[in-house]
CSV table of C-alpha atoms in Angstrom, one decimal:
chain,number,residue,atom,x,y,z
A,1383,GLN,CA,94.8,96.8,113.0
A,1384,VAL,CA,94.8,95.2,109.3
A,1385,GLN,CA,96.0,91.7,109.1
A,1386,LEU,CA,96.2,89.3,106.5
A,1387,GLN,CA,96.7,85.3,106.4
A,1388,GLU,CA,97.5,83.1,103.8
A,1389,SER,CA,96.2,79.3,103.4
A,1390,GLY,CA,96.4,76.6,101.3
A,1391,PRO,CA,98.2,73.4,100.6
A,1392,GLY,CA,101.7,73.1,101.1
A,1393,LEU,CA,102.5,70.6,98.6
A,1394,VAL,CA,101.4,70.9,94.9
A,1395,LYS,CA,102.3,68.2,92.2
A,1396,PRO,CA,103.7,69.1,89.0
A,1397,SER,CA,101.3,70.2,86.4
A,1398,GLU,CA,98.7,70.9,89.2
A,1399,THR,CA,96.9,74.0,90.0
A,1400,LEU,CA,97.8,75.8,93.2
A,1401,SER,CA,95.1,77.6,95.1
A,1402,LEU,CA,95.6,80.0,98.0
A,1403,THR,CA,93.5,82.2,99.8
A,1404,CYS,CA,94.0,85.2,101.8
A,1405,ALA,CA,91.8,86.1,104.8
A,1406,VAL,CA,91.7,89.9,105.5
A,1407,SER,CA,91.0,91.1,109.1
A,1408,GLY,CA,90.9,94.6,110.8
A,1409,TYR,CA,89.8,96.1,107.2
A,1410,SER,CA,86.7,95.4,104.8
A,1411,ILE,CA,87.9,94.8,101.6
A,1412,SER,CA,84.8,96.3,100.1
A,1413,SER,CA,86.2,99.7,102.0
A,1414,GLY,CA,88.6,99.8,99.1
A,1415,TYR,CA,92.2,99.4,98.7
A,1416,TYR,CA,93.8,96.9,96.1
A,1417,TRP,CA,95.0,93.3,97.3
A,1418,ALA,CA,97.9,91.7,95.9
A,1419,TRP,CA,99.8,88.3,95.2
A,1420,ILE,CA,103.3,88.6,95.5
A,1421,ARG,CA,106.0,85.5,95.8
A,1422,GLN,CA,109.8,84.5,96.7
A,1423,PRO,CA,111.5,81.5,95.4
A,1424,PRO,CA,113.7,80.1,98.3
A,1425,GLY,CA,116.9,82.3,98.7
A,1426,LYS,CA,115.6,84.7,95.9
A,1427,GLY,CA,113.9,88.3,95.3
A,1428,LEU,CA,110.3,89.3,95.5
A,1429,GLU,CA,108.2,88.8,92.3
A,1430,TRP,CA,104.9,90.5,92.5
A,1431,ILE,CA,102.3,88.2,90.6
A,1432,ALA,CA,98.7,90.3,90.3
A,1433,THR,CA,96.5,92.7,92.3
A,1434,ILE,CA,92.5,92.7,92.4
A,1435,TYR,CA,89.9,95.0,93.4
A,1436,HIS,CA,86.8,94.5,95.5
A,1437,SER,CA,84.9,95.0,92.4
A,1438,GLY,CA,86.8,92.4,90.3
A,1439,SER,CA,89.1,94.7,88.4
A,1440,THR,CA,92.5,92.9,88.4
A,1441,TYR,CA,95.9,93.6,87.4
A,1442,TYR,CA,98.5,91.1,86.3
A,1443,ASN,CA,102.2,90.4,85.7
A,1444,LEU,CA,102.0,89.9,82.1
A,1445,SER,CA,104.9,86.8,82.8
A,1446,LEU,CA,102.3,84.8,84.7
A,1447,LYS,CA,98.8,86.1,83.1
A,1448,SER,CA,97.9,82.7,81.4
A,1449,ARG,CA,98.3,80.7,84.2
A,1450,VAL,CA,96.8,83.2,87.3
A,1451,THR,CA,93.5,83.3,88.1
A,1452,LEU,CA,92.0,85.8,90.8
A,1453,SER,CA,89.0,86.2,92.5
A,1454,VAL,CA,87.6,88.0,95.6
A,1455,ASP,CA,84.7,86.9,98.3
A,1456,THR,CA,84.0,89.9,100.1
A,1457,SER,CA,81.3,88.2,102.1
A,1458,LYS,CA,84.2,86.3,103.5
A,1459,ASN,CA,86.3,89.3,103.5
A,1460,GLN,CA,88.9,87.4,101.5
A,1461,PHE,CA,90.9,86.9,97.9
A,1462,SER,CA,92.1,83.9,96.2
A,1463,LEU,CA,95.0,82.8,93.9
A,1464,ASN,CA,95.0,79.9,91.5
A,1465,LEU,CA,98.3,79.3,89.5
A,1466,SER,CA,97.8,76.7,87.1
A,1467,SER,CA,100.2,74.3,85.3
A,1468,VAL,CA,102.4,74.3,87.9
A,1469,THR,CA,106.4,73.6,88.0
A,1470,ALA,CA,109.3,73.2,90.3
A,1471,ALA,CA,109.5,77.0,89.3
A,1472,ASP,CA,106.6,77.9,91.0
A,1473,THR,CA,108.2,76.6,94.3
A,1474,ALA,CA,108.1,79.7,96.7
A,1475,VAL,CA,106.8,81.6,99.5
A,1476,TYR,CA,103.8,83.1,98.4
A,1477,TYR,CA,102.5,86.3,100.2
A,1478,CYS,CA,99.4,88.7,100.1
A,1479,ALA,CA,99.5,92.3,100.4
A,1480,ARG,CA,97.8,95.5,100.7
A,1481,HIS,CA,98.3,98.6,98.2
A,1482,ASN,CA,96.6,101.0,96.5
A,1483,MET,CA,96.6,103.4,93.8
A,1484,ARG,CA,98.1,107.0,93.5
A,1485,GLY,CA,98.0,109.3,90.8
A,1486,SER,CA,98.6,107.2,87.2
A,1487,GLY,CA,100.5,104.8,89.3
A,1488,TRP,CA,100.8,102.4,92.5
A,1489,THR,CA,101.4,102.9,96.4
A,1490,GLN,CA,103.7,100.6,98.6
A,1491,PHE,CA,102.4,97.4,99.9
A,1492,ASP,CA,101.7,98.7,103.3
A,1493,ASN,CA,100.3,95.5,105.0
A,1494,TRP,CA,101.7,91.8,104.2
A,1495,GLY,CA,100.9,88.5,105.4
A,1496,GLN,CA,103.3,86.2,107.1
A,1497,GLY,CA,103.9,83.9,103.7
A,1498,THR,CA,103.3,80.3,103.5
A,1499,LEU,CA,106.0,78.0,101.7
A,1500,VAL,CA,104.3,76.2,98.2
A,1501,THR,CA,106.6,73.4,97.3
A,1502,VAL,CA,106.2,72.0,93.8
A,1503,SER,CA,107.1,68.4,93.8
A,1504,SER,CA,105.7,64.8,92.8
I,313,ASP,CA,109.0,96.4,82.3
I,314,ILE,CA,111.0,98.8,84.5
I,315,GLN,CA,114.3,97.0,85.8
I,316,MET,CA,115.4,97.7,89.2
I,317,THR,CA,119.2,97.3,90.2
I,318,GLN,CA,120.7,97.6,93.5
I,319,SER,CA,123.9,98.1,94.6
I,320,PRO,CA,125.6,96.6,96.3
I,321,SER,CA,124.4,93.1,96.7
I,322,SER,CA,125.9,93.0,99.9
I,323,LEU,CA,127.9,94.4,102.2
I,324,SER,CA,129.5,94.2,105.7
I,325,ALA,CA,129.0,96.8,108.5
I,326,SER,CA,129.5,97.6,112.3
I,327,VAL,CA,127.1,98.8,114.6
I,328,GLY,CA,127.0,101.9,114.4
I,329,ASP,CA,128.3,102.8,111.0
I,330,ARG,CA,126.5,104.6,108.4
I,331,VAL,CA,124.8,102.6,105.4
I,332,THR,CA,124.4,103.4,102.0
I,333,ILE,CA,122.2,101.4,99.7
I,334,THR,CA,121.4,102.5,96.3
I,335,CYS,CA,118.9,101.6,93.7
I,336,ARG,CA,118.5,102.4,90.0
I,337,ALA,CA,115.2,102.1,88.0
I,338,SER,CA,116.0,101.5,84.0
I,339,GLN,CA,113.6,104.3,83.4
I,340,SER,CA,112.1,107.4,85.0
I,341,THR,CA,109.6,106.2,88.3
I,342,SER,CA,109.0,109.7,90.0
I,343,ASN,CA,109.1,109.1,93.4
I,344,TYR,CA,106.9,105.9,92.9
I,345,LEU,CA,110.1,104.2,94.8
I,346,HIS,CA,109.7,102.3,98.4
I,347,TRP,CA,112.2,100.6,100.3
I,348,TYR,CA,111.5,97.2,102.7
I,349,GLN,CA,113.3,95.1,105.2
I,350,GLN,CA,113.1,91.5,105.1
I,351,LYS,CA,114.7,89.3,108.0
I,352,PRO,CA,114.9,85.7,107.6
I,353,GLY,CA,111.8,83.7,107.5
I,354,LYS,CA,109.6,87.1,107.7
I,355,ALA,CA,107.4,89.0,105.4
I,356,PRO,CA,109.0,92.1,103.9
I,357,LYS,CA,108.4,95.2,106.3
I,358,LEU,CA,108.1,98.8,104.7
I,359,LEU,CA,110.4,101.1,105.7
I,360,ILE,CA,110.2,104.2,103.2
I,361,TYR,CA,107.5,105.0,100.7
I,362,ALA,CA,107.1,107.7,97.9
I,363,ALA,CA,111.0,107.7,98.0
I,364,SER,CA,111.6,109.8,101.1
I,365,SER,CA,108.5,109.4,103.5
I,366,LEU,CA,109.5,107.4,106.6
I,367,GLN,CA,106.6,104.6,107.5
I,368,SER,CA,104.7,105.1,110.9
I,369,GLY,CA,106.8,103.3,113.6
I,370,VAL,CA,109.9,103.4,111.5
I,371,PRO,CA,113.2,104.2,113.5
I,372,SER,CA,114.5,108.1,112.1
I,373,ARG,CA,117.8,106.3,111.3
I,374,PHE,CA,116.4,105.3,108.5
I,375,SER,CA,116.0,107.9,105.4
I,376,GLY,CA,115.3,107.5,101.7
I,377,SER,CA,116.1,110.0,99.1
I,378,GLY,CA,116.0,110.5,95.2
I,379,SER,CA,113.7,110.9,92.4
I,380,GLY,CA,113.9,109.9,88.7
I,381,THR,CA,116.0,106.9,88.1
I,382,ASP,CA,118.6,107.1,91.5
I,383,PHE,CA,117.6,106.4,94.7
I,384,THR,CA,119.1,105.9,97.8
I,385,LEU,CA,118.4,104.5,101.4
I,386,THR,CA,120.4,105.5,104.2
I,387,ILE,CA,120.8,104.1,107.8
I,388,SER,CA,122.6,106.6,110.0
I,389,SER,CA,123.8,104.5,112.5
I,390,LEU,CA,123.4,100.7,112.1
I,391,GLN,CA,121.8,98.9,114.9
I,392,PRO,CA,122.2,95.0,115.8
I,393,GLU,CA,118.5,94.9,114.7
I,394,ASP,CA,118.9,96.4,111.4
I,395,PHE,CA,121.1,93.2,110.0
I,396,ALA,CA,118.5,92.2,107.0
I,397,THR,CA,117.8,92.2,103.4
I,398,TYR,CA,116.8,95.5,102.0
I,399,TYR,CA,114.7,95.8,98.7
I,400,CYS,CA,113.6,98.6,96.5
I,401,GLN,CA,110.2,98.5,94.8
I,402,GLN,CA,109.1,100.4,91.8
I,403,SER,CA,105.2,101.3,91.7
I,404,TYR,CA,104.9,103.6,88.8
I,405,SER,CA,103.9,100.9,86.2
I,406,THR,CA,103.1,97.4,86.3
I,407,PRO,CA,104.7,95.1,86.3
I,408,LEU,CA,105.3,96.3,89.9
I,409,THR,CA,109.1,95.2,90.6
I,410,PHE,CA,111.8,95.0,93.0
I,411,GLY,CA,115.5,95.2,93.3
I,412,GLY,CA,117.2,92.2,93.9
I,413,GLY,CA,118.1,93.0,97.5
I,414,THR,CA,120.9,94.3,99.8
I,415,LYS,CA,122.2,92.0,102.4
I,416,VAL,CA,123.6,93.9,105.3
I,417,GLU,CA,125.9,91.6,107.3
I,418,ILE,CA,127.5,91.9,110.7
I,419,LYS,CA,131.5,92.8,110.0
């Protein structure tokens, strides 16, 4: 049974960098699949941020690409998100999730973490 | 970017009702379309993938149909545990995008 668990500070100051980690259990990241970050501002909809493969290949939402850095640590079976120069608009619940490639596109997000609320405030 | 438009944005229904939610894509997504259920304070849960395939463990009262730009999620007989917000999502191309959600409330 695959489980994903986000961790990181719940409060970040404006202009600083938001850093989150997603620990994966029950499945080896190195075995395949792609690993994503998705966020949801309070009371609003879902926004895909970016995806990483265990090889380090990355895919970004261009609206955030200039501020996003993804990394993967296969030895710890986890992957991470850094979002720089945050503002109040980055306040959201951040989810990590698993998906895959299919044909010329992608598959569904079939496993999600529980989410972690990050508030940007001084 | 492919825009996903859901309708209605909210609806009120009674237990036992048949409920239909629609999702329209701004361009064809073939069958790269998925449906999720989200309850307050919880992560989204996958219900339907590839437009019409039922995720393992999801009750058969949920079904999906459509291809190209127009898709529907149907709940054949609404149960108390189905009151939630439902999202469609396209995975045809990046950026991967979600619909704005449909909140199903108790009548």
